[in-house]
Amino acid sequence: EPLEDVLPLTPMQEGLLFHAQFDEDAPDLYTVQLGLDLAGPLDAGRLRSAVAALLRRHPNLRAGFRQQGLSRPVQVIVGDLELPWYEVDLSGLPEDERAARLDALMDRDRLRRFDLERPPLLRFTLIRMGDGLARFLMTNHHLLLDGWSGPLVMRELFTLYASGGDASVLPRVTPYRDYLAWLGQQDERAAREAWRAVLSGVDGGTLIAPDADDKAAALPEDHLVELPEDTTAALTALARRHGVTLNTAVQAAWGVVLGRLTGRTDVVFGATVSGRPADLPGVETMVGLFINTVPVRVTLGADDTWADLLERVQRRQTSVMDHHHLGLKDVLRLVDTDRLFDTIVVTENYPLEGSGMPGVEEGLRIVGAYGSDANHYPISLVAMPGRTLRLRFGHRPDVIGREAIEAI
């Protein structure tokens, strides 16, 4: 393919690339699906043109990842590629059969691995359901996009749909290479010293499944817990009263649970951070992978109140807020262990509503939206704020069974 650019990887991309290549016969856990259910008149050709315009607009969506013969991997941007567009018509099937075929199609699509050296590492599928209904899928490798970028891509896509593929209706792209350049300018020595201070005295990893490896035999399963509205409001008020975030409250609670599970009073787990630096112009609308996984250390004192714990967790996290870019591999070099944690926590809120979605007007409506993703950790806790706080526990069934996750 015609070569347009060659770019370095972020630390998170290097980690994801390692896990994607760890066992190429197993499911690639870092394949992500985002789906929209659409109702109303839909022009498939126009939507296909919008996809083509989207890929022209964002060079980093045309990246493949090459490592063979290189000391470090690179992402290679190609200037032209075959459009990853598929259409399926299930409208003629009976309702029960249609639902079963749809489920099977989505499972098969999610399990279908990308060849990481052959871009694009995303694909779009339009599934006709009949009666003016369609399901639109975007499936991508996590190497390309983080959770915040998904809704941005969809908004741009439907703006392009409304304009017939005319990208001039959108503001100028802030290129992903600007972020990579910013990353290369950061003071890694200062970052290492900040993390060294946070992790000083850690005497080993906090592992709930010390015998598990990173090879998952199957896709993780989910267990959802929803806090009632009044409990959520009380928790939010408690956090506000002590000058901490809801994210800090979730982290402190998970630290206590980990302490009980492992018998430790000094625990470490991972946190997924947005990685979007406030001092980079246009970063809030940039499309790409910005997230990083960083350690969270929670020390539990016998005489602590919850207020003490909340304030200590937030203070410790604030001390490294400007150093979230440092790769986990570099952080692990600061402690005497190669496995510091095997659980991660993320607080996220990525709204994707039909109201106000550009291009979804004049009879075409979004009537459903959902996403699915996974990772290699035995347990991941995703907190989703709202009127009720939803807690999604992802767990690897080959390591943590259903009864155990319900107990946790």
Coordinates of C-alpha atoms in Angstrom, one line a residue:
E1 CA 0.0 0.0 0.0
P2 CA 1.2 3.6 -0.5
L3 CA 2.9 4.7 2.7
E4 CA 1.8 8.0 4.2
D5 CA 3.5 8.1 7.6
V6 CA 5.4 6.1 10.2
L7 CA 4.7 6.9 13.9
P8 CA 5.9 5.6 17.3
L9 CA 3.6 3.8 19.7
T10 CA 2.3 5.0 23.0
P11 CA 3.3 2.9 26.1
M12 CA -0.3 1.6 26.2
Q13 CA -0.2 0.6 22.5
E14 CA 3.0 -1.3 23.1
G15 CA 1.3 -3.2 25.9
L16 CA -1.8 -3.9 23.9
L17 CA 0.3 -5.1 20.9
F18 CA 2.2 -7.5 23.2
H19 CA -1.1 -9.0 24.5
A20 CA -2.6 -9.2 21.0
Q21 CA 0.4 -11.3 19.9
F22 CA 0.7 -13.3 23.1
D23 CA -1.4 -16.2 21.8
E24 CA -2.7 -15.8 18.3
D25 CA -4.9 -18.9 18.5
A26 CA -6.9 -17.5 21.5
P27 CA -9.5 -14.8 21.3
D28 CA -8.1 -11.3 21.0
L29 CA -9.6 -9.7 24.1
Y30 CA -8.8 -6.2 22.9
T31 CA -11.3 -6.3 20.0
V32 CA -14.0 -3.7 20.7
Q33 CA -17.6 -3.5 19.4
L34 CA -19.7 -0.4 19.4
G35 CA -23.3 -0.8 18.1
L36 CA -26.2 1.5 17.3
D37 CA -29.8 0.5 16.6
L38 CA -31.3 2.8 14.0
A39 CA -35.0 3.3 13.2
G40 CA -36.3 5.1 10.2
P41 CA -35.2 5.7 6.6
L42 CA -31.5 4.8 6.1
D43 CA -29.4 5.3 3.0
A44 CA -26.7 2.6 3.1
G45 CA -24.7 4.1 0.2
R46 CA -24.6 7.5 2.0
L47 CA -23.5 5.9 5.2
R48 CA -20.7 4.0 3.3
S49 CA -19.5 7.2 1.8
A50 CA -19.4 8.7 5.3
V51 CA -17.2 5.8 6.5
A52 CA -14.8 6.5 3.6
A53 CA -14.7 10.2 4.4
L54 CA -14.0 9.4 8.1
L55 CA -11.0 7.2 7.2
R56 CA -9.6 9.9 4.9
R57 CA -10.0 12.5 7.7
H58 CA -8.1 10.5 10.4
P59 CA -4.8 9.0 9.2
N60 CA -4.3 7.1 12.5
L61 CA -7.4 5.0 11.7
R62 CA -5.4 3.7 8.7
A63 CA -2.6 2.3 10.9
G64 CA -1.0 -1.1 10.9
F65 CA 1.5 -2.2 13.4
R66 CA 4.9 -3.6 12.4
Q67 CA 7.6 -5.0 14.6
Q68 CA 9.6 -7.7 12.7
G69 CA 13.2 -6.7 12.3
L70 CA 12.8 -3.5 14.4
S71 CA 14.1 -2.7 17.9
R72 CA 10.7 -1.2 18.7
P73 CA 7.4 -1.5 17.0
V74 CA 6.0 1.3 14.8
Q75 CA 2.6 2.2 13.4
V76 CA 2.5 2.5 9.6
I77 CA -0.1 4.8 8.1
V78 CA -1.2 3.8 4.6
G79 CA -2.6 6.3 2.2
D80 CA -5.1 4.0 0.5
L81 CA -7.0 0.9 1.5
E82 CA -10.0 -1.2 0.8
L83 CA -13.1 0.1 2.7
P84 CA -13.9 -2.3 5.6
W85 CA -17.7 -2.2 4.8
Y86 CA -20.1 -5.1 5.1
E87 CA -23.9 -5.4 4.7
V88 CA -26.2 -8.2 5.9
D89 CA -29.9 -8.5 5.3
L90 CA -31.9 -10.4 8.0
S91 CA -35.2 -8.7 7.3
G92 CA -36.8 -11.7 5.6
L93 CA -36.3 -14.1 8.5
P94 CA -38.9 -14.9 11.2
E95 CA -38.4 -12.9 14.4
D96 CA -36.9 -15.7 16.5
E97 CA -34.5 -16.8 13.8
R98 CA -33.5 -13.2 13.1
A99 CA -32.6 -12.6 16.7
A100 CA -30.5 -15.8 16.9
R101 CA -28.7 -15.0 13.6
L102 CA -28.0 -11.5 14.9
D103 CA -26.5 -12.8 18.1
A104 CA -24.4 -15.3 16.2
L105 CA -23.2 -12.7 13.7
M106 CA -22.1 -10.3 16.5
D107 CA -20.3 -13.0 18.4
R108 CA -18.5 -14.2 15.2
D109 CA -17.6 -10.6 14.3
R110 CA -16.2 -9.9 17.8
L111 CA -14.1 -13.1 17.7
R112 CA -12.8 -12.5 14.2
R113 CA -9.2 -11.3 14.8
F114 CA -7.5 -8.4 13.0
D115 CA -4.2 -8.9 11.3
L116 CA -2.4 -6.2 13.1
E117 CA 0.1 -5.6 10.2
R118 CA -2.7 -5.2 7.6
P119 CA -4.8 -2.0 8.1
P120 CA -7.5 -1.0 8.7
L121 CA -7.9 -2.5 12.1
L122 CA -11.6 -1.6 12.2
R123 CA -14.7 -2.6 10.2
F124 CA -18.3 -1.5 9.8
T125 CA -21.3 -3.7 9.4
L126 CA -24.9 -2.6 8.5
I127 CA -27.4 -5.3 9.4
R128 CA -31.0 -4.8 8.1
M129 CA -33.6 -6.0 10.5
G130 CA -36.8 -5.2 8.7
D131 CA -39.6 -2.7 9.6
G132 CA -37.3 0.2 9.2
L133 CA -34.8 -1.1 11.8
A134 CA -31.1 -1.7 11.3
R135 CA -28.1 -2.4 13.6
F136 CA -24.9 -0.6 12.7
L137 CA -21.7 -2.1 14.1
M138 CA -18.2 -0.6 14.4
T139 CA -15.7 -3.2 15.4
N140 CA -12.1 -2.1 16.0
H141 CA -8.9 -3.1 17.7
H142 CA -8.3 -1.2 20.9
L143 CA -4.9 -0.2 19.5
L144 CA -6.7 2.5 17.4
L145 CA -9.3 3.9 19.8
D146 CA -10.1 4.4 23.4
G147 CA -13.5 4.6 25.0
W148 CA -13.8 8.4 24.8
S149 CA -13.0 8.3 21.0
G150 CA -15.9 5.9 20.1
P151 CA -18.7 8.5 20.6
L152 CA -16.5 11.1 18.9
V153 CA -16.1 8.9 15.8
M154 CA -19.9 8.1 15.7
R155 CA -20.8 11.8 15.9
E156 CA -18.4 12.7 13.1
L157 CA -19.7 9.7 11.1
F158 CA -23.3 10.9 11.2
T159 CA -22.3 14.5 10.5
L160 CA -20.6 13.2 7.4
Y161 CA -23.7 11.1 6.7
A162 CA -25.8 14.3 6.8
S163 CA -23.4 16.1 4.5
G164 CA -23.2 13.3 2.0
G165 CA -19.5 12.7 2.9
D166 CA -18.5 16.4 2.7
A167 CA -15.8 16.7 5.4
S168 CA -15.8 20.5 5.1
V169 CA -18.7 20.7 7.5
L170 CA -16.5 19.4 10.3
P171 CA -13.8 21.5 12.1
R172 CA -10.2 20.9 11.3
V173 CA -8.7 17.7 12.7
T174 CA -6.2 17.9 15.5
P175 CA -3.9 15.1 14.3
Y176 CA -3.0 12.2 16.6
R177 CA 0.7 12.8 15.8
D178 CA 0.4 16.0 17.8
Y179 CA -0.3 13.9 20.9
L180 CA 2.6 11.6 20.1
A181 CA 4.9 14.6 19.7
W182 CA 3.7 15.9 23.1
L183 CA 4.3 12.5 24.6
G184 CA 7.9 12.5 23.3
Q185 CA 8.6 15.9 25.0
Q186 CA 7.7 14.8 28.6
D187 CA 10.2 14.6 31.4
E188 CA 10.5 10.9 32.0
R189 CA 12.9 11.4 34.9
A190 CA 10.5 13.6 36.8
A191 CA 7.7 11.1 36.1
R192 CA 9.8 8.2 37.4
E193 CA 10.7 10.1 40.6
A194 CA 7.0 10.9 41.3
W195 CA 6.0 7.3 40.9
R196 CA 9.0 6.1 42.9
A197 CA 7.7 8.3 45.8
V198 CA 4.2 6.8 45.6
L199 CA 5.4 3.2 45.4
S200 CA 8.2 3.5 48.0
G201 CA 8.0 0.6 50.4
V202 CA 5.7 -1.7 48.4
D203 CA 6.7 -5.2 49.3
G204 CA 5.3 -7.2 46.5
G205 CA 2.3 -7.5 44.2
T206 CA -1.4 -7.5 45.2
L207 CA -2.7 -10.6 43.4
I208 CA -6.0 -12.3 43.8
A209 CA -5.0 -15.0 41.3
P210 CA -1.3 -15.4 41.7
D211 CA -1.2 -18.6 39.6
A212 CA -3.0 -17.1 36.6
D213 CA -1.2 -16.0 33.5
D214 CA -2.2 -13.5 30.8
K215 CA -3.6 -16.1 28.5
A216 CA -7.4 -16.1 28.6
A217 CA -9.1 -19.2 27.5
A218 CA -12.4 -17.4 26.7
L219 CA -13.9 -14.0 26.7
P220 CA -14.5 -12.5 30.1
E221 CA -18.0 -12.5 31.6
D222 CA -19.8 -9.5 33.2
H223 CA -21.6 -9.2 36.5
L224 CA -23.6 -5.9 37.0
V225 CA -24.4 -4.3 40.3
E226 CA -26.5 -1.1 40.5
L227 CA -26.6 1.1 43.5
P228 CA -30.1 2.5 44.3
E229 CA -30.6 6.2 43.5
D230 CA -30.7 7.3 47.1
T231 CA -27.4 5.4 47.9
T232 CA -25.8 6.9 44.8
A233 CA -26.9 10.4 45.9
A234 CA -25.6 9.8 49.5
L235 CA -22.2 8.5 48.1
T236 CA -21.9 11.5 45.8
A237 CA -22.7 13.9 48.7
L238 CA -20.1 12.2 50.9
A239 CA -17.4 12.6 48.3
R240 CA -18.3 16.2 47.7
R241 CA -18.3 16.9 51.5
H242 CA -14.7 15.6 51.8
G243 CA -13.5 17.3 48.6
V244 CA -12.8 14.1 46.7
T245 CA -14.2 12.7 43.4
L246 CA -16.6 9.8 43.0
N247 CA -13.7 8.0 41.3
T248 CA -11.7 8.3 44.5
A249 CA -14.6 6.8 46.5
V250 CA -14.7 3.8 44.2
Q251 CA -11.0 3.3 44.4
A252 CA -11.0 3.5 48.2
A253 CA -13.8 1.0 48.4
W254 CA -12.0 -1.4 46.1
G255 CA -8.8 -1.0 48.1
V256 CA -10.7 -2.1 51.2
V257 CA -12.2 -5.1 49.4
L258 CA -8.7 -6.1 48.0
G259 CA -7.3 -5.8 51.5
R260 CA -10.0 -8.3 52.8
L261 CA -9.4 -10.7 49.9
T262 CA -5.6 -10.8 50.2
G263 CA -5.1 -10.1 53.9
R264 CA -2.9 -7.1 53.1
T265 CA -3.0 -3.7 54.6
D266 CA -1.0 -2.2 51.7
V267 CA -2.6 -3.0 48.3
V268 CA -2.0 -1.9 44.7
F269 CA -4.4 -2.2 41.8
G270 CA -4.5 -0.7 38.3
A271 CA -6.5 2.3 37.2
T272 CA -7.3 3.2 33.6
V273 CA -6.8 7.0 33.2
S274 CA -7.9 9.1 30.2
G275 CA -4.3 10.2 29.3
R276 CA -5.6 13.4 27.6
P277 CA -3.3 16.2 28.7
A278 CA -5.2 19.5 29.5
D279 CA -2.3 21.5 28.0
L280 CA -2.6 20.0 24.5
P281 CA -4.9 22.2 22.4
G282 CA -7.8 20.3 20.9
V283 CA -7.2 17.1 22.9
E284 CA -10.8 16.8 23.9
T285 CA -11.9 16.2 20.3
M286 CA -8.9 14.1 19.2
V287 CA -9.5 10.6 18.0
G288 CA -7.1 7.8 19.0
L289 CA -5.8 5.8 21.9
F290 CA -4.8 8.1 24.8
I291 CA -5.6 6.0 27.9
N292 CA -3.0 4.4 30.1
T293 CA -3.0 2.0 33.0
V294 CA -1.3 3.2 36.2
P295 CA -1.0 1.8 39.7
V296 CA -3.2 3.0 42.6
R297 CA -1.8 2.3 46.1
V298 CA -4.1 2.1 49.1
T299 CA -2.7 1.8 52.6
L300 CA -5.2 0.7 55.2
G301 CA -4.6 1.8 58.8
A302 CA -6.4 0.2 61.8
D303 CA -7.6 3.5 63.1
D304 CA -8.6 5.0 59.8
T305 CA -11.9 6.6 59.2
W306 CA -13.4 6.6 55.7
A307 CA -12.6 10.3 55.6
D308 CA -8.9 9.6 56.3
L309 CA -8.8 7.0 53.6
L310 CA -10.6 9.0 51.0
E311 CA -8.4 12.0 51.5
R312 CA -5.2 9.9 51.5
V313 CA -6.1 8.1 48.3
Q314 CA -6.9 11.4 46.5
R315 CA -3.8 13.1 47.8
R316 CA -1.6 10.3 46.5
Q317 CA -3.3 10.2 43.1
T318 CA -3.1 14.0 42.7
S319 CA 0.7 13.8 43.3
V320 CA 1.1 11.8 40.1
M321 CA -1.7 13.4 38.0
D322 CA 0.9 15.1 35.7
H323 CA 2.7 11.8 35.2
H324 CA -0.1 9.5 33.9
H325 CA 1.8 9.2 30.6
L326 CA 4.6 7.0 32.0
G327 CA 4.2 3.5 30.7
L328 CA 3.4 0.6 33.1
K329 CA 6.6 -1.2 32.0
D330 CA 8.7 1.8 33.2
V331 CA 6.7 2.0 36.5
L332 CA 7.3 -1.7 37.2
R333 CA 11.1 -1.1 37.0
L334 CA 10.8 1.0 40.1
V335 CA 9.5 -1.9 42.3
D336 CA 11.0 -5.3 43.0
T337 CA 8.2 -7.3 41.3
D338 CA 7.2 -8.1 37.7
R339 CA 3.5 -8.4 38.7
L340 CA 2.3 -5.5 40.8
F341 CA -1.5 -6.1 40.5
D342 CA -4.0 -8.2 38.7
T343 CA -7.2 -6.1 39.1
I344 CA -8.0 -2.8 37.5
V345 CA -10.6 -0.1 38.1
V346 CA -12.0 2.6 35.7
T347 CA -14.6 5.2 36.2
E348 CA -16.1 6.2 32.9
N349 CA -19.0 8.1 31.4
Y350 CA -19.2 8.1 27.6
P351 CA -22.8 9.2 26.7
L352 CA -24.0 8.4 23.2
E353 CA -27.5 9.7 23.0
G354 CA -29.7 10.0 19.9
S355 CA -30.8 13.5 20.8
G356 CA -28.4 16.0 19.4
M357 CA -26.5 13.4 17.3
P358 CA -25.7 15.2 14.0
G359 CA -27.2 13.6 11.0
V360 CA -29.7 11.5 13.1
E361 CA -32.7 13.6 12.2
E362 CA -35.7 13.8 10.0
G363 CA -37.0 10.4 10.8
L364 CA -33.8 8.5 11.4
R365 CA -33.4 7.9 15.2
I366 CA -31.0 6.0 17.5
V367 CA -33.2 3.7 19.5
G368 CA -30.4 1.7 21.2
A369 CA -26.7 2.0 21.9
Y370 CA -24.2 -0.4 23.5
G371 CA -20.6 -1.4 23.6
S372 CA -18.5 -4.5 24.5
D373 CA -14.9 -4.7 25.4
A374 CA -12.6 -6.8 27.6
N375 CA -9.1 -7.2 29.0
H376 CA -6.8 -9.9 30.3
Y377 CA -7.1 -9.1 34.0
P378 CA -8.8 -11.6 36.3
I379 CA -11.1 -8.8 37.5
S380 CA -11.9 -5.4 36.1
L381 CA -14.3 -3.0 37.8
V382 CA -16.0 -0.4 35.7
A383 CA -17.9 2.3 37.5
M384 CA -20.5 4.1 35.4
P385 CA -21.9 7.2 37.2
G386 CA -25.4 8.5 36.7
R387 CA -28.6 8.8 38.7
T388 CA -27.7 5.3 39.8
L389 CA -24.1 4.2 40.0
R390 CA -23.6 1.0 38.0
L391 CA -20.6 -1.2 38.8
R392 CA -19.7 -3.7 36.1
F393 CA -17.4 -6.5 37.3
G394 CA -15.7 -8.1 34.3
H395 CA -14.1 -11.5 35.3
R396 CA -12.2 -14.2 33.5
P397 CA -14.3 -17.4 34.1
D398 CA -11.2 -19.6 33.9
V399 CA -9.8 -17.8 37.0
I400 CA -12.8 -16.3 38.9
G401 CA -16.1 -18.2 39.0
R402 CA -19.6 -16.7 39.0
E403 CA -20.2 -17.4 42.7
A404 CA -16.9 -15.8 43.7
I405 CA -17.5 -12.6 41.7
E406 CA -21.0 -12.3 43.2
A407 CA -19.5 -12.6 46.7
I408 CA -16.8 -10.0 45.9

